Amino acid sequence: MPSAAPLRPVLRLLPRSTGARAFLVAFLGFFLLGAAWSVALPYDGSPDEFRHVVRAYGVVDGQIAARADAQVTVPKSLVPPGAGDADEDSCTRWKLDVSAACLGSPAPGDESRRVVTTSGAANYNPLYYAVIGWPLKLSPTFGGVIAARLLTCLLTSALLAGAAAVAVRLARGRGPLVLGGVLLAVTPVVLNLAGAVNPAGPEIAAGVAVWTALIAILLAGDDSKWTLALFGLGAGALVVLRELGIGWLVAALVVVAFGARRERLAELARRPAVRLWAALVAAAAVFGAAWILLSTQGGIPTAGKTTTAIPQGTALLVKELTHRVPFYTSGLVGLTSYGDVAIPFPLTLAWFAAVGALLIAVARRAGWRVLLQLAAIVGGGYVFLVGADLQAAAGGWWFSQGRYALPLLVGAPILAGYVAADRGLVTVPRQVSTMRWAVWVLIPTQAVALWITMLRYEHAFTSRHPNLFFLFSQTPSVNPFSGPWTPPGAAVPAVLLGVAGTVALLTFALRATGPGPISDVDSVTIRERYIRIS
């Protein structure tokens, strides 16, 4: 039999090309949608952006403080009228009936004038800000802010695309629900944060990458060096981006390892590559923990937007369960901007119906071990949100938003999607038909969320608490191309990017769930076996 040695380098490249193709298509979809958010929103239009912009400029400028009350000297152009650290200094924050036209434009020469301000993020770990802050140093204008947003989008999209590529490979021979769980984890809130100057977007994306890679490595027996690298990069980012990252990583490790075979864990512990990545992640965790100890970042903040509407005693618990918990839940999917812009309720309900159906089907049929894993993820996330909220309520303010627990909660649909496909709880034809219906509803929801948030800042709503179930009666116009304020280019770039991102993500999802997958890994596997036999 003739030697197949000359073919081996080519055949080894094919699985990598497979992963690269899935990665690139997914990356394109996530990045375009995140970029649409980046150019669509005004300055400080995403959660706490002013505070993170000031922190980013300060870090790149050498002002690496470790105190929550630190003052930062920045160009006056980054502190225009209508923007500020305190809520009362912002003309749009929590004021849905005010458009972004109230934000002042920097005067000529403001880039060279210096002012002293504070930042609610002044004690956050400086690594993220060092990466994305240099455009603000080079150009302390709205253009620099957009560039910093795009860098955040780049980091977030790379992590999300890595998770999607791993899921596509795992779906071969199992079914597309493996990918479905990952796509369900990437809610409109996640992509809203992907296009913002805020470490929360990369943190949630790192959580998606960690959960997907851990499930692939520990449960699916995936020995790919790229999957291991995805875990290492995601875990390293998770433990340094924000204060709770180390806890989220430990939770993911414990929950996924609980479902793994002991033989698999022992086998991985003996591998040099696994030990190397574990050491790198441990070093990152030590740095993250050291910064928390050095700074005053630990614990729930002692002050926030105070309100006189907080009850006490039993009434507080009733308020928490009947109002705050539904607020967190909606905030996982359908509340953008500062958690105050709601997408139409039927779309939020459709997203939760898809997640709920998946979780219930798996919890009922997959056995007690998987049930405990899902209960730990969901229960742990809500225990954190309720506990943090009650602690803040004692100081006269509400703290929690659903997005704070997303790095943990994304593990529920990802794990459920894998288990449903791997154990055949849903037949492959049913998986395909369900996924194809779902992606046609849920992926366009990303574009709708962008559109609604653009309307909020361009036209404002007629009420501070609009009911967006009846959208057309709650805003003076639904035209995203005109208003008292419009994004750069009269919103045309934002709309084009949003449409292109939606089409790209739809294409990726439909090709990955159709009879002709994004790539043919099976044919490569057969040929590699032939070479080994020969």
mmCIF file of N, CA and C in Angstrom, residues 318-404:
data_model
loop_
_atom_site.group_PDB
_atom_site.id
_atom_site.type_symbol
_atom_site.label_atom_id
_atom_site.label_comp_id
_atom_site.label_asym_id
_atom_site.label_seq_id
_atom_site.Cartn_x
_atom_site.Cartn_y
_atom_site.Cartn_z
ATOM 1 N N VAL A 318 -41.314 40.427 50.767
ATOM 2 C CA VAL A 318 -42.386 40.349 49.771
ATOM 3 C C VAL A 318 -42.023 41.181 48.539
ATOM 4 N N LYS A 319 -41.492 42.382 48.770
ATOM 5 C CA LYS A 319 -41.080 43.245 47.662
ATOM 6 C C LYS A 319 -39.979 42.573 46.842
ATOM 7 N N GLU A 320 -39.044 41.938 47.523
ATOM 8 C CA GLU A 320 -37.936 41.265 46.844
ATOM 9 C C GLU A 320 -38.453 40.157 45.925
ATOM 10 N N LEU A 321 -39.382 39.353 46.437
ATOM 11 C CA LEU A 321 -39.870 38.208 45.675
ATOM 12 C C LEU A 321 -40.843 38.595 44.573
ATOM 13 N N THR A 322 -41.652 39.615 44.803
ATOM 14 C CA THR A 322 -42.702 39.953 43.840
ATOM 15 C C THR A 322 -42.278 41.015 42.819
ATOM 16 N N HIS A 323 -41.268 41.820 43.153
ATOM 17 C CA HIS A 323 -40.850 42.872 42.240
ATOM 18 C C HIS A 323 -39.392 42.728 41.794
ATOM 19 N N ARG A 324 -38.499 42.549 42.757
ATOM 20 C CA ARG A 324 -37.082 42.541 42.420
ATOM 21 C C ARG A 324 -36.675 41.270 41.654
ATOM 22 N N VAL A 325 -37.136 40.104 42.109
ATOM 23 C CA VAL A 325 -36.763 38.866 41.410
ATOM 24 C C VAL A 325 -37.270 38.874 39.964
ATOM 25 N N PRO A 326 -38.509 39.274 39.678
ATOM 26 C CA PRO A 326 -38.897 39.404 38.268
ATOM 27 C C PRO A 326 -38.042 40.416 37.511
ATOM 28 N N PHE A 327 -37.606 41.473 38.190
ATOM 29 C CA PHE A 327 -36.729 42.460 37.549
ATOM 30 C C PHE A 327 -35.390 41.838 37.171
ATOM 31 N N TYR A 328 -34.785 41.069 38.100
ATOM 32 C CA TYR A 328 -33.524 40.392 37.748
ATOM 33 C C TYR A 328 -33.731 39.490 36.539
ATOM 34 N N THR A 329 -34.822 38.732 36.593
ATOM 35 C CA THR A 329 -35.057 37.734 35.544
ATOM 36 C C THR A 329 -35.198 38.402 34.188
ATOM 37 N N SER A 330 -35.985 39.451 34.119
ATOM 38 C CA SER A 330 -36.119 40.182 32.865
ATOM 39 C C SER A 330 -34.791 40.773 32.432
ATOM 40 N N GLY A 331 -33.979 41.179 33.406
ATOM 41 C CA GLY A 331 -32.692 41.787 33.105
ATOM 42 C C GLY A 331 -31.671 40.826 32.531
ATOM 43 N N LEU A 332 -31.927 39.534 32.586
ATOM 44 C CA LEU A 332 -31.032 38.566 31.957
ATOM 45 C C LEU A 332 -31.135 38.609 30.444
ATOM 46 N N VAL A 333 -32.292 39.037 29.936
ATOM 47 C CA VAL A 333 -32.567 38.973 28.496
ATOM 48 C C VAL A 333 -32.992 40.320 27.937
ATOM 49 N N GLY A 334 -34.008 40.944 28.537
ATOM 50 C CA GLY A 334 -34.737 42.005 27.863
ATOM 51 C C GLY A 334 -34.583 43.405 28.391
ATOM 52 N N LEU A 335 -33.608 43.697 29.248
ATOM 53 C CA LEU A 335 -33.410 45.049 29.758
ATOM 54 C C LEU A 335 -32.027 45.537 29.353
ATOM 55 N N THR A 336 -31.973 46.511 28.460
ATOM 56 C CA THR A 336 -30.706 47.037 27.974
ATOM 57 C C THR A 336 -30.415 48.389 28.623
ATOM 58 N N SER A 337 -29.377 49.060 28.111
ATOM 59 C CA SER A 337 -28.928 50.334 28.662
ATOM 60 C C SER A 337 -28.616 50.166 30.145
ATOM 61 N N TYR A 338 -29.200 50.977 30.993
ATOM 62 C CA TYR A 338 -28.953 50.874 32.434
ATOM 63 C C TYR A 338 -29.890 49.881 33.123
ATOM 64 N N GLY A 339 -30.422 48.950 32.349
ATOM 65 C CA GLY A 339 -31.401 48.029 32.904
ATOM 66 C C GLY A 339 -32.765 48.662 32.979
ATOM 67 N N ASP A 340 -32.981 49.728 32.175
ATOM 68 C CA ASP A 340 -34.255 50.442 32.233
ATOM 69 C C ASP A 340 -34.965 50.501 30.879
ATOM 70 N N VAL A 341 -34.361 49.938 29.838
ATOM 71 C CA VAL A 341 -34.997 49.921 28.511
ATOM 72 C C VAL A 341 -35.427 48.490 28.220
ATOM 73 N N ALA A 342 -36.739 48.289 28.116
ATOM 74 C CA ALA A 342 -37.280 46.940 27.947
ATOM 75 C C ALA A 342 -37.635 46.678 26.498
ATOM 76 N N ILE A 343 -37.215 45.521 25.977
ATOM 77 C CA ILE A 343 -37.667 45.116 24.655
ATOM 78 C C ILE A 343 -39.101 44.602 24.780
ATOM 79 N N PRO A 344 -39.855 44.501 23.680
ATOM 80 C CA PRO A 344 -41.250 44.039 23.767
ATOM 81 C C PRO A 344 -41.357 42.715 24.517
ATOM 82 N N PHE A 345 -42.301 42.659 25.430
ATOM 83 C CA PHE A 345 -42.432 41.516 26.332
ATOM 84 C C PHE A 345 -42.601 40.179 25.614
ATOM 85 N N PRO A 346 -43.341 40.085 24.497
ATOM 86 C CA PRO A 346 -43.463 38.777 23.836
ATOM 87 C C PRO A 346 -42.119 38.191 23.421
ATOM 88 N N LEU A 347 -41.154 39.038 23.039
ATOM 89 C CA LEU A 347 -39.847 38.528 22.634
ATOM 90 C C LEU A 347 -39.053 38.037 23.847
ATOM 91 N N THR A 348 -39.131 38.774 24.947
ATOM 92 C CA THR A 348 -38.495 38.303 26.178
ATOM 93 C C THR A 348 -39.107 36.982 26.617
ATOM 94 N N LEU A 349 -40.437 36.893 26.530
ATOM 95 C CA LEU A 349 -41.131 35.666 26.921
ATOM 96 C C LEU A 349 -40.720 34.501 26.022
ATOM 97 N N ALA A 350 -40.547 34.751 24.731
ATOM 98 C CA ALA A 350 -40.136 33.686 23.808
ATOM 99 C C ALA A 350 -38.752 33.167 24.174
ATOM 100 N N TRP A 351 -37.847 34.068 24.554
ATOM 101 C CA TRP A 351 -36.502 33.643 24.939
ATOM 102 C C TRP A 351 -36.553 32.753 26.179
ATOM 103 N N PHE A 352 -37.313 33.198 27.180
ATOM 104 C CA PHE A 352 -37.421 32.398 28.409
ATOM 105 C C PHE A 352 -38.165 31.093 28.167
ATOM 106 N N ALA A 353 -39.118 31.093 27.246
ATOM 107 C CA ALA A 353 -39.819 29.840 26.920
ATOM 108 C C ALA A 353 -38.847 28.833 26.332
ATOM 109 N N ALA A 354 -37.941 29.294 25.479
ATOM 110 C CA ALA A 354 -36.955 28.386 24.886
ATOM 111 C C ALA A 354 -36.007 27.846 25.953
ATOM 112 N N VAL A 355 -35.503 28.739 26.803
ATOM 113 C CA VAL A 355 -34.596 28.286 27.869
ATOM 114 C C VAL A 355 -35.328 27.364 28.833
ATOM 115 N N GLY A 356 -36.540 27.755 29.228
ATOM 116 C CA GLY A 356 -37.299 26.950 30.184
ATOM 117 C C GLY A 356 -37.630 25.580 29.659
ATOM 118 N N ALA A 357 -38.045 25.486 28.398
ATOM 119 C CA ALA A 357 -38.366 24.179 27.807
ATOM 120 C C ALA A 357 -37.140 23.280 27.804
ATOM 121 N N LEU A 358 -35.984 23.843 27.480
ATOM 122 C CA LEU A 358 -34.753 23.059 27.469
ATOM 123 C C LEU A 358 -34.385 22.581 28.871
ATOM 124 N N LEU A 359 -34.442 23.471 29.849
ATOM 125 C CA LEU A 359 -34.073 23.094 31.212
ATOM 126 C C LEU A 359 -35.033 22.062 31.789
ATOM 127 N N ILE A 360 -36.315 22.238 31.555
ATOM 128 C CA ILE A 360 -37.306 21.304 32.106
ATOM 129 C C ILE A 360 -37.158 19.926 31.470
ATOM 130 N N ALA A 361 -36.980 19.885 30.153
ATOM 131 C CA ALA A 361 -36.827 18.591 29.477
ATOM 132 C C ALA A 361 -35.627 17.834 30.016
ATOM 133 N N VAL A 362 -34.525 18.534 30.232
ATOM 134 C CA VAL A 362 -33.316 17.875 30.730
ATOM 135 C C VAL A 362 -33.472 17.498 32.201
ATOM 136 N N ALA A 363 -34.004 18.393 33.004
ATOM 137 C CA ALA A 363 -34.151 18.119 34.440
ATOM 138 C C ALA A 363 -35.064 16.916 34.689
ATOM 139 N N ARG A 364 -36.072 16.716 33.850
ATOM 140 C CA ARG A 364 -37.012 15.611 34.047
ATOM 141 C C ARG A 364 -36.443 14.264 33.632
ATOM 142 N N ARG A 365 -35.535 14.257 32.658
ATOM 143 C CA ARG A 365 -35.156 12.982 32.052
ATOM 144 C C ARG A 365 -33.684 12.628 32.173
ATOM 145 N N ALA A 366 -32.856 13.537 32.631
ATOM 146 C CA ALA A 366 -31.416 13.285 32.604
ATOM 147 C C ALA A 366 -30.876 12.688 33.898
ATOM 148 N N GLY A 367 -31.692 12.579 34.930
ATOM 149 C CA GLY A 367 -31.206 11.978 36.173
ATOM 150 C C GLY A 367 -30.891 13.000 37.248
ATOM 151 N N TRP A 368 -30.693 12.479 38.457
ATOM 152 C CA TRP A 368 -30.545 13.352 39.622
ATOM 153 C C TRP A 368 -29.249 14.159 39.582
ATOM 154 N N ARG A 369 -28.186 13.608 38.996
ATOM 155 C CA ARG A 369 -26.915 14.324 38.992
ATOM 156 C C ARG A 369 -27.010 15.605 38.155
ATOM 157 N N VAL A 370 -27.590 15.508 36.968
ATOM 158 C CA VAL A 370 -27.758 16.687 36.130
ATOM 159 C C VAL A 370 -28.739 17.665 36.767
ATOM 160 N N LEU A 371 -29.791 17.124 37.402
ATOM 161 C CA LEU A 371 -30.745 17.993 38.092
ATOM 162 C C LEU A 371 -30.051 18.818 39.167
ATOM 163 N N LEU A 372 -29.153 18.192 39.930
ATOM 164 C CA LEU A 372 -28.411 18.929 40.951
ATOM 165 C C LEU A 372 -27.495 19.976 40.328
ATOM 166 N N GLN A 373 -26.875 19.643 39.211
ATOM 167 C CA GLN A 373 -26.009 20.615 38.545
ATOM 168 C C GLN A 373 -26.799 21.852 38.106
ATOM 169 N N LEU A 374 -27.946 21.639 37.459
ATOM 170 C CA LEU A 374 -28.752 22.769 37.003
ATOM 171 C C LEU A 374 -29.297 23.569 38.181
ATOM 172 N N ALA A 375 -29.704 22.861 39.230
ATOM 173 C CA ALA A 375 -30.217 23.557 40.416
ATOM 174 C C ALA A 375 -29.134 24.403 41.067
ATOM 175 N N ALA A 376 -27.898 23.905 41.078
ATOM 176 C CA ALA A 376 -26.794 24.664 41.666
ATOM 177 C C ALA A 376 -26.518 25.934 40.872
ATOM 178 N N ILE A 377 -26.589 25.833 39.541
ATOM 179 C CA ILE A 377 -26.322 27.006 38.701
ATOM 180 C C ILE A 377 -27.407 28.062 38.905
ATOM 181 N N VAL A 378 -28.659 27.653 38.702
ATOM 182 C CA VAL A 378 -29.764 28.616 38.782
ATOM 183 C C VAL A 378 -29.947 29.106 40.227
ATOM 184 N N GLY A 379 -29.963 28.165 41.172
ATOM 185 C CA GLY A 379 -30.135 28.555 42.569
ATOM 186 C C GLY A 379 -29.008 29.437 43.058
ATOM 187 N N GLY A 380 -27.768 29.095 42.697
ATOM 188 C CA GLY A 380 -26.637 29.905 43.127
ATOM 189 C C GLY A 380 -26.706 31.317 42.589
ATOM 190 N N GLY A 381 -27.101 31.462 41.317
ATOM 191 C CA GLY A 381 -27.203 32.793 40.742
ATOM 192 C C GLY A 381 -28.237 33.651 41.446
ATOM 193 N N TYR A 382 -29.392 33.075 41.733
ATOM 194 C CA TYR A 382 -30.449 33.860 42.370
ATOM 195 C C TYR A 382 -30.171 34.099 43.855
ATOM 196 N N VAL A 383 -29.522 33.169 44.510
ATOM 197 C CA VAL A 383 -29.136 33.412 45.904
ATOM 198 C C VAL A 383 -28.192 34.605 45.989
ATOM 199 N N PHE A 384 -27.248 34.666 45.054
ATOM 200 C CA PHE A 384 -26.338 35.819 45.036
ATOM 201 C C PHE A 384 -27.101 37.118 44.810
ATOM 202 N N LEU A 385 -27.990 37.148 43.809
ATOM 203 C CA LEU A 385 -28.703 38.376 43.490
ATOM 204 C C LEU A 385 -29.582 38.835 44.644
ATOM 205 N N VAL A 386 -30.315 37.902 45.245
ATOM 206 C CA VAL A 386 -31.200 38.272 46.362
ATOM 207 C C VAL A 386 -30.382 38.708 47.569
ATOM 208 N N GLY A 387 -29.321 37.959 47.900
ATOM 209 C CA GLY A 387 -28.508 38.309 49.063
ATOM 210 C C GLY A 387 -27.864 39.673 48.919
ATOM 211 N N ALA A 388 -27.311 39.958 47.737
ATOM 212 C CA ALA A 388 -26.680 41.261 47.515
ATOM 213 C C ALA A 388 -27.707 42.382 47.580
ATOM 214 N N ASP A 389 -28.896 42.130 47.054
ATOM 215 C CA ASP A 389 -29.938 43.146 47.054
ATOM 216 C C ASP A 389 -30.401 43.462 48.473
ATOM 217 N N LEU A 390 -30.577 42.423 49.274
ATOM 218 C CA LEU A 390 -31.031 42.648 50.654
ATOM 219 C C LEU A 390 -29.968 43.384 51.463
ATOM 220 N N GLN A 391 -28.707 43.091 51.196
ATOM 221 C CA GLN A 391 -27.635 43.798 51.899
ATOM 222 C C GLN A 391 -27.638 45.277 51.538
ATOM 223 N N ALA A 392 -27.811 45.584 50.245
ATOM 224 C CA ALA A 392 -27.861 46.977 49.826
ATOM 225 C C ALA A 392 -29.118 47.672 50.344
ATOM 226 N N ALA A 393 -30.235 46.933 50.398
ATOM 227 C CA ALA A 393 -31.490 47.527 50.861
ATOM 228 C C ALA A 393 -31.375 48.040 52.284
ATOM 229 N N ALA A 394 -30.520 47.403 53.063
ATOM 230 C CA ALA A 394 -30.310 47.881 54.434
ATOM 231 C C ALA A 394 -29.718 49.286 54.448
ATOM 232 N N GLY A 395 -29.012 49.654 53.359
ATOM 233 C CA GLY A 395 -28.458 51.004 53.252
ATOM 234 C C GLY A 395 -29.348 51.961 52.484
ATOM 235 N N GLY A 396 -30.550 51.517 52.107
ATOM 236 C CA GLY A 396 -31.509 52.414 51.475
ATOM 237 C C GLY A 396 -31.464 52.439 49.964
ATOM 238 N N TRP A 397 -30.914 51.390 49.332
ATOM 239 C CA TRP A 397 -30.889 51.385 47.867
ATOM 240 C C TRP A 397 -30.928 49.964 47.352
ATOM 241 N N TRP A 398 -31.312 49.823 46.072
ATOM 242 C CA TRP A 398 -31.322 48.520 45.424
ATOM 243 C C TRP A 398 -30.023 48.337 44.653
ATOM 244 N N PHE A 399 -29.485 47.123 44.658
ATOM 245 C CA PHE A 399 -28.190 46.864 44.027
ATOM 246 C C PHE A 399 -28.274 45.978 42.799
ATOM 247 N N SER A 400 -28.903 44.836 42.921
ATOM 248 C CA SER A 400 -28.739 43.763 41.944
ATOM 249 C C SER A 400 -29.449 44.038 40.617
ATOM 250 N N GLN A 401 -28.776 43.618 39.540
ATOM 251 C CA GLN A 401 -29.378 43.484 38.226
ATOM 252 C C GLN A 401 -29.045 42.089 37.727
ATOM 253 N N GLY A 402 -29.931 41.526 36.907
ATOM 254 C CA GLY A 402 -29.737 40.152 36.479
ATOM 255 C C GLY A 402 -28.404 39.904 35.811
ATOM 256 N N ARG A 403 -27.879 40.898 35.074
ATOM 257 C CA ARG A 403 -26.634 40.708 34.343
ATOM 258 C C ARG A 403 -25.451 40.421 35.271
ATOM 259 N N TYR A 404 -25.546 40.819 36.540
ATOM 260 C CA TYR A 404 -24.439 40.574 37.462
ATOM 261 C C TYR A 404 -24.165 39.082 37.636
#
